[in-house]
Short mmCIF file of C-alpha atoms in Angstrom, two decimals:
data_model
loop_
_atom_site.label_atom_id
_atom_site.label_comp_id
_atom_site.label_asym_id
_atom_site.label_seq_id
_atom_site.Cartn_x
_atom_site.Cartn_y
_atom_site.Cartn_z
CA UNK A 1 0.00 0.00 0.00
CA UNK A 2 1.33 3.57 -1.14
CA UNK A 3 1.77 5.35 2.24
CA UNK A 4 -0.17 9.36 1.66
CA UNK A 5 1.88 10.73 4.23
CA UNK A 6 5.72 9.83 5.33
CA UNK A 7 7.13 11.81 7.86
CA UNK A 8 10.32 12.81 8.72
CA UNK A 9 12.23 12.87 12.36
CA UNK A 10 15.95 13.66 12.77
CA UNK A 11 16.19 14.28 16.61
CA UNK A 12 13.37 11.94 17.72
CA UNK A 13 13.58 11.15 21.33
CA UNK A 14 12.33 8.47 24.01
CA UNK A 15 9.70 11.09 25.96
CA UNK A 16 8.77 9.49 29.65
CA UNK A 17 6.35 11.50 31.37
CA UNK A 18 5.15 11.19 34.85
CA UNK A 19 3.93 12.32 37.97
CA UNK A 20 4.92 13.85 41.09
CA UNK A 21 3.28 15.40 44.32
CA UNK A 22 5.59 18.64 44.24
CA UNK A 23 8.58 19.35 42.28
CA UNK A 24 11.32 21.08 44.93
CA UNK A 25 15.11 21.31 44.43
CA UNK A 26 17.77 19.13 46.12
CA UNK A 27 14.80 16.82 47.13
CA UNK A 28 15.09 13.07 46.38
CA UNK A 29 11.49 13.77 43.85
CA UNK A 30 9.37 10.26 43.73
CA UNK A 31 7.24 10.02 40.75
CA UNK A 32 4.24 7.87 40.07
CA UNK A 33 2.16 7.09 36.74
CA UNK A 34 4.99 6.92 34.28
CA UNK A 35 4.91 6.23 30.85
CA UNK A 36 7.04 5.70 27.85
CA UNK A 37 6.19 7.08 24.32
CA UNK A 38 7.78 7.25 21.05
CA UNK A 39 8.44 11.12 20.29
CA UNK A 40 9.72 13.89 18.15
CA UNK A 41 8.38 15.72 15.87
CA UNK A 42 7.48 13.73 13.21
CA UNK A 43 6.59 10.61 14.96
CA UNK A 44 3.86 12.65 16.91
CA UNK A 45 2.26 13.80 13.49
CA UNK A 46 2.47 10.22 11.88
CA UNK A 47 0.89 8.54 15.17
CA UNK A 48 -2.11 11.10 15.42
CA UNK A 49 -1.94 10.69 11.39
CA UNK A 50 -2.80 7.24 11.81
CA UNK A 51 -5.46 7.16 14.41
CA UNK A 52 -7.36 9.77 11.94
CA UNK A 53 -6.55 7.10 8.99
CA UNK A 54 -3.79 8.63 7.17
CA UNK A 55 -1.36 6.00 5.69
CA UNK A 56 1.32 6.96 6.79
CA UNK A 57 5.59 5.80 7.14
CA UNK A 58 7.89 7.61 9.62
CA UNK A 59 11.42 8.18 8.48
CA UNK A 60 13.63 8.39 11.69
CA UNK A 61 17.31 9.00 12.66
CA UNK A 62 18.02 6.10 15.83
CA UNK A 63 20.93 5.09 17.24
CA UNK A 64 22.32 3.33 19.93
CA UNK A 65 20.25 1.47 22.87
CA UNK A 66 17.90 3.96 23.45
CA UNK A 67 17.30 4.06 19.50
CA UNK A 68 16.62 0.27 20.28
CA UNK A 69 14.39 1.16 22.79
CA UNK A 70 12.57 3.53 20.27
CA UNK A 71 12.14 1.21 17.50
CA UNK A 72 10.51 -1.09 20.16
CA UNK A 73 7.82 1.54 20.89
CA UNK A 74 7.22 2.60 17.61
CA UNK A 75 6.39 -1.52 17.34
CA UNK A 76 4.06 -1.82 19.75
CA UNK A 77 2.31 1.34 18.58
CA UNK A 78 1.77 -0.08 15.45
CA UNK A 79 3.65 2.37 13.38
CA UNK A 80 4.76 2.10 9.93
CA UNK A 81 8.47 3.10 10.18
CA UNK A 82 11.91 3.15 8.68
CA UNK A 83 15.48 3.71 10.70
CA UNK A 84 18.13 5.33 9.38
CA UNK A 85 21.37 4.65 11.62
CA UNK A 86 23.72 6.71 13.26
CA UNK A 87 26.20 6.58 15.13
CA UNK A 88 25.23 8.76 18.21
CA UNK A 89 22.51 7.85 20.76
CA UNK A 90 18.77 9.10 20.28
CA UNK A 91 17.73 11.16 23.02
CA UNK A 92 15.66 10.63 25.95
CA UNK A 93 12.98 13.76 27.18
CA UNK A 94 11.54 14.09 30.64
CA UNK A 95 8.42 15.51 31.05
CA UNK A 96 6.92 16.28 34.87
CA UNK A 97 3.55 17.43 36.47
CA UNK A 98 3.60 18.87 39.52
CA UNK A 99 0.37 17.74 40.95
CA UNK A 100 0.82 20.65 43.66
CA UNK A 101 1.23 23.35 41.00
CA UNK A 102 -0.53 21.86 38.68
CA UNK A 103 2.94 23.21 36.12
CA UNK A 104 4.48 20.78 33.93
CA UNK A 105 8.24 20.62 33.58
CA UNK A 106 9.53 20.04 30.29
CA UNK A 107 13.27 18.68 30.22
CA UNK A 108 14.62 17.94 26.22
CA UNK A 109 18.27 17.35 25.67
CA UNK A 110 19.75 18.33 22.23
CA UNK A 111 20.02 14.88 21.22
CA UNK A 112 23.08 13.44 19.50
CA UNK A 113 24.95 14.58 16.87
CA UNK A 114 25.08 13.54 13.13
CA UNK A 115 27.68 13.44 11.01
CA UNK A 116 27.87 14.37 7.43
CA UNK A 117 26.85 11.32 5.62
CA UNK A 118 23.86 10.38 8.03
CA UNK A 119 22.15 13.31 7.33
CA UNK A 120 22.83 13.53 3.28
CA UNK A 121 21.32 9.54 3.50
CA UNK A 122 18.30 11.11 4.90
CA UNK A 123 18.07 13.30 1.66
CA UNK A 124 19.08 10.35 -0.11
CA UNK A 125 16.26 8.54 0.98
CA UNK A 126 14.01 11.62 0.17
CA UNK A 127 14.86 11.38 -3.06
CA UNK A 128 13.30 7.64 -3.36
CA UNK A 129 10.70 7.81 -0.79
CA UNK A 130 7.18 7.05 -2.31
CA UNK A 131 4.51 9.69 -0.87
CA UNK A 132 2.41 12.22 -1.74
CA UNK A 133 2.73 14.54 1.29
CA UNK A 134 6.10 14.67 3.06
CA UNK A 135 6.22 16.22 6.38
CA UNK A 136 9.27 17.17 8.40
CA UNK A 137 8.50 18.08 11.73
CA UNK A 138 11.07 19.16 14.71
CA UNK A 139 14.62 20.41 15.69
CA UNK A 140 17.44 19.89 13.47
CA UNK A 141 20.27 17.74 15.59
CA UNK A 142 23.76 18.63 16.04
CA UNK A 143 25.88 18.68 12.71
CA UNK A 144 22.84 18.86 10.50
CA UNK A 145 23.15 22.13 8.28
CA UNK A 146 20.06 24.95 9.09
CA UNK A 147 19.75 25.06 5.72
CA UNK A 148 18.74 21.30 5.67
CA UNK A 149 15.15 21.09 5.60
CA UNK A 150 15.03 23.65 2.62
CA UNK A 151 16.95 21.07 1.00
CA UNK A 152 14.37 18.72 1.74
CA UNK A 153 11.66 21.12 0.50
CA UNK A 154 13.63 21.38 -2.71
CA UNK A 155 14.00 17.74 -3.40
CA UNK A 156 10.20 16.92 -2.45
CA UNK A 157 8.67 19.73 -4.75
CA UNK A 158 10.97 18.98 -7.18
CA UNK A 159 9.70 15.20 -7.34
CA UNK A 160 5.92 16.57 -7.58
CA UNK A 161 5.40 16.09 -3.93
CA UNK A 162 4.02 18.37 -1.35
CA UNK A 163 6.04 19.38 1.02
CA UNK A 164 4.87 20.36 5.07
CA UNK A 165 7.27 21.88 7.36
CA UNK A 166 7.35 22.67 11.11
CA UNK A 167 10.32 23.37 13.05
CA UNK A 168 12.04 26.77 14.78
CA UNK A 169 15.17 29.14 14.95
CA UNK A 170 17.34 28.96 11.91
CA UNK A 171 16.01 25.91 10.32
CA UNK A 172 12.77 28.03 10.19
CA UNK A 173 14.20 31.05 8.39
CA UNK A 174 16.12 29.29 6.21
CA UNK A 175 13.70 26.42 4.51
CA UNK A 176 11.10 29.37 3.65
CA UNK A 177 10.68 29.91 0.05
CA UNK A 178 12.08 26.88 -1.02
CA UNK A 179 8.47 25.30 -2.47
CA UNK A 180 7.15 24.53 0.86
CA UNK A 181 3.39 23.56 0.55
CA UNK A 182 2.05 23.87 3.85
CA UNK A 183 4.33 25.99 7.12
CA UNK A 184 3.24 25.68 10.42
CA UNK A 185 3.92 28.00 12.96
CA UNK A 186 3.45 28.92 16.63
CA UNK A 187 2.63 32.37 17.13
CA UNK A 188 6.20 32.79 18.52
CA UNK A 189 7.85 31.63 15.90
CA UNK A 190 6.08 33.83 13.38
CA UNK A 191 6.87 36.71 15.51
CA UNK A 192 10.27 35.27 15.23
CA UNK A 193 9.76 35.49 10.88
CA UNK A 194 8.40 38.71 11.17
CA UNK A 195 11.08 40.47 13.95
CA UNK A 196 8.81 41.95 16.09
CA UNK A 197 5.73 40.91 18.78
CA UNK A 198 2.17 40.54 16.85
CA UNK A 199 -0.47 40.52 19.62
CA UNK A 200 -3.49 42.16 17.81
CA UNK A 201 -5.77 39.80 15.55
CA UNK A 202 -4.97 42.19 12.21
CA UNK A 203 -1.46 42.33 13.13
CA UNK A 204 -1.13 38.54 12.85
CA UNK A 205 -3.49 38.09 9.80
CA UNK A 206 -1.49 41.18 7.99
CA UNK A 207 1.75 39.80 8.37
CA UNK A 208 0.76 36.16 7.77
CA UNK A 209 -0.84 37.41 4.87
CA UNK A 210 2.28 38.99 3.56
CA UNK A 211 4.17 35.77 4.12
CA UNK A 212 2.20 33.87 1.65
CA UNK A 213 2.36 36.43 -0.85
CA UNK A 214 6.09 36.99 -0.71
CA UNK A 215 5.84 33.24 -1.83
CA UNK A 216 7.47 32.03 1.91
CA UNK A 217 4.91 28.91 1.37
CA UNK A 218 1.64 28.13 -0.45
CA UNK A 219 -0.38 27.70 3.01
CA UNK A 220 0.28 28.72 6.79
CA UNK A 221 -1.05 27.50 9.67
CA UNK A 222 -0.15 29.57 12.96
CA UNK A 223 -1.78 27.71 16.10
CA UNK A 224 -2.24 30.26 18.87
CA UNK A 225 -2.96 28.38 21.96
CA UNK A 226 -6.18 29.21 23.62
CA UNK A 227 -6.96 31.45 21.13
CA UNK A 228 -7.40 29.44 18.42
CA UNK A 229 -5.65 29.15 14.62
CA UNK A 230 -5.65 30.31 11.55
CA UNK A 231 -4.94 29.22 8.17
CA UNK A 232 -3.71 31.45 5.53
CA UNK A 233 -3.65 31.13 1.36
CA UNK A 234 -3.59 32.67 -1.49
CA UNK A 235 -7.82 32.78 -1.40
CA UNK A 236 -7.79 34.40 2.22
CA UNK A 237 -7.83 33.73 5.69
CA UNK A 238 -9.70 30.80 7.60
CA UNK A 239 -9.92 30.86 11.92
CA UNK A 240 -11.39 29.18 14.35
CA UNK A 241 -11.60 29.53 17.81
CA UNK A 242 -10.12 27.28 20.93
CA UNK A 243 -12.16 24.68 22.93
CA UNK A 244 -11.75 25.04 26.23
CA UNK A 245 -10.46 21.56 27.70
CA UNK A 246 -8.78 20.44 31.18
CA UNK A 247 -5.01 20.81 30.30
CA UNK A 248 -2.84 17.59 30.74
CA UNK A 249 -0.35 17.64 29.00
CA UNK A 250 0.97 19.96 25.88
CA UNK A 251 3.36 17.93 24.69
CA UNK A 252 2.90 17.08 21.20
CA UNK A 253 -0.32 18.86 20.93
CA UNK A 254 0.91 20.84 18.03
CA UNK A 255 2.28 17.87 16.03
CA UNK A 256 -1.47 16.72 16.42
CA UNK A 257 -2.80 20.25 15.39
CA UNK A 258 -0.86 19.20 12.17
CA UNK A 259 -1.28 15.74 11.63
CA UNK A 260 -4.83 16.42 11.79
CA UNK A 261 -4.83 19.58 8.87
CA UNK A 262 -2.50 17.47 6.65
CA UNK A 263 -5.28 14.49 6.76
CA UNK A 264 -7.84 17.03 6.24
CA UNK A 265 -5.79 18.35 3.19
CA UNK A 266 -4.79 15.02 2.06
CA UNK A 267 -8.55 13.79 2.18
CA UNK A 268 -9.53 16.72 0.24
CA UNK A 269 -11.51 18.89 2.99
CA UNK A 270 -12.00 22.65 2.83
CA UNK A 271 -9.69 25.09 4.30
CA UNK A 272 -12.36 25.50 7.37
CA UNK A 273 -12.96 21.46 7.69
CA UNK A 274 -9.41 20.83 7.52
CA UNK A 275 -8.65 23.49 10.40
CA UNK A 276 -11.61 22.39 12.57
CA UNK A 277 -9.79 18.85 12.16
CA UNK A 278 -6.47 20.48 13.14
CA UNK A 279 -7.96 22.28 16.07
CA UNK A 280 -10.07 19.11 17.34
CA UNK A 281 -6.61 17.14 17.36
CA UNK A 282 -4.51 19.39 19.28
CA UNK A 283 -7.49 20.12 21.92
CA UNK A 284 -7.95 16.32 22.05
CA UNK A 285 -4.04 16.14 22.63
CA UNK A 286 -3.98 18.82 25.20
CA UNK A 287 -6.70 17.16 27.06
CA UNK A 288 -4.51 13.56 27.72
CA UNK A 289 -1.74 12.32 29.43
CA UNK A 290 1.58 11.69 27.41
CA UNK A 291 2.92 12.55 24.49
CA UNK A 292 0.31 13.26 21.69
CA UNK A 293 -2.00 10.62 23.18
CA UNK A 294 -5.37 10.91 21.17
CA UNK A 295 -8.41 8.74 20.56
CA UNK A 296 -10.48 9.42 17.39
CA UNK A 297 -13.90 8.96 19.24
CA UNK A 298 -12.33 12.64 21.27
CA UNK A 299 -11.66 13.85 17.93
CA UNK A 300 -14.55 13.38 16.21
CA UNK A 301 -16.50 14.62 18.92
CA UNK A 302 -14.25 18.06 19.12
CA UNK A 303 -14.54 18.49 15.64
CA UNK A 304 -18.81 18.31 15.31
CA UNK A 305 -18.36 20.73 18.06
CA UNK A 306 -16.12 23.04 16.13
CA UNK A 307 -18.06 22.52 13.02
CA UNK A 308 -21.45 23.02 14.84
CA UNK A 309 -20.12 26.61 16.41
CA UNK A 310 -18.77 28.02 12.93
CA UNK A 311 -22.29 27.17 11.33
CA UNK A 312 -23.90 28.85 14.08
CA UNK A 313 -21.69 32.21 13.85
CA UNK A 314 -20.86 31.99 17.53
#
């Protein structure tokens, strides 16, 4: 079967998450209700990808034991996936809630680095991958060039496919403008395109706006926390509002914001249908414990609820 959707992950990590009563320093801190997930980037979006129905593949740098221990959770997950080796060790994240808070801690290492001809056989493998939508997602490791994923963009656009980008910093700056189909973007990290804080609602639809027409991608998606998102094209501007959920956890909630507007896109929705999709995802994400753990009967739900409120006006 022709996978619709192969992602791509070159720092993806081992994320354990867990619990504790308060989080105080120099204390010996005893957790409780841990669990292990696969993580990074890309192997958020293809595992929410999945439980909407996308077919999808994950393309992954892993090395060493806790690569091992990856590979073994991307198993029992039931993911589609391909390893390319290297030579360092794939990283492990740490993610706390502090029951007496009620904060979460969020501890990621910068993950091993790659040398020169592990990342070119990730573009090498771009090059023969079989897809229609190729979506990188996450930080670039050590040794990997910030002008990497706009290689990537080049290569997939150049082979007819579309490309979907979301990452941060330099790797950001760099891949725009390179053929991307689809950018996603926190609103920090737009403010981080643009130079300058854009708290207004016409600020951020001016300069998004601007974006697509200086040909930085065909489509943007900013998601803007508990304020909603927005898509932007050529045609105009789509947004929806937030759903207001317990918060859990917020780790990989944006990976499932995507995941969920690249199957809307890929299944041929409408700009609205595919963001209401997107939106229902991440809310559904937001509103469990671990790393982008969703269930499609939350989705589904979230998303007749978005639906029903943009019919209504409200």
């Amino acid at each position: 079967m022709r996978p619709r959707i192969v992602t791509l992950t070159l720092n993806p990590a081992v994320d354990m998450a867990c619990m504790a009563t308060a989080v105080k320093p120099t204390h010996k801190i005893r957790t409780f209700d841990e669990r292990v997930d696969p993580g990074g980037g890309g192997i958020n979006v293809a595992r929410v990808a999945q439980v909407l129905g996308g077919e999808v593949h994950a393309l992954i740098l892993t090395g060493g034991a806790t690569g091992r221990m990856l590979e073994e959770l991307l198993d029992a997950a039931g993911l589609p996936w391909q390893g390319l080796p290297i030579r360092g060790r794939t990283r492990i994240s740490l993610n706390v809630h502090d029951r007496q808070s009620g904060l979460e801690y969020r501890f990621v290492p910068e993950g091993p680095h790659v040398e020169e001809q592990e990342w070119r056989g990730a573009l090498d493998l771009l090059r023969r991958v079989d897809a229609e939508w190729i979506v990188a997602s996450g930080s670039l490791p050590r040794g990997v060039p910030a002008d990497f994923y706009g290689q990537a963009a080049g290569i997939a656009t150049g082979r007819g496919q579309k490309f979907v980008l979301d990452t941060s910093g330099a790797a950001l700056r760099t891949a725009i403008g390179h053929g991307i189909a689809l950018l996603k973007c926190s609103l920090g990290e737009l403010e981080f395109l643009i130079g300058r804080e854009l708290r207004d609602r016409p600020a951020q639809e001016r300069e998004v706006a601007a974006l697509i027409r200086s040909g930085a991608a065909g489509m943007i998606a900013i998601s803007l926390g508990r304020e909603g998102a927005l898509l932007a094209t050529r045609e105009g501007i789509t947004r929806l509002a937030a759903i207001a959920v317990q918060e859990r956890s917020t780790v990989g909630a944006g990976d499932s914001f995507l995941a969920g507007l690249v199957v809307g896109l890929a299944q041929g929705m409408s700009d609205q249908e595919a963001l209401a999709l997107a939106v229902a995802a991440g809310t559904a994400a937001v509103g469990s414990y671990g790393t982008a753990q969703v269930h499609r009967d939350d989705i589904d739900a979230l998303y007749r609820q978005l639906r029903a409120t943009a019919a209504s006006g409200a």
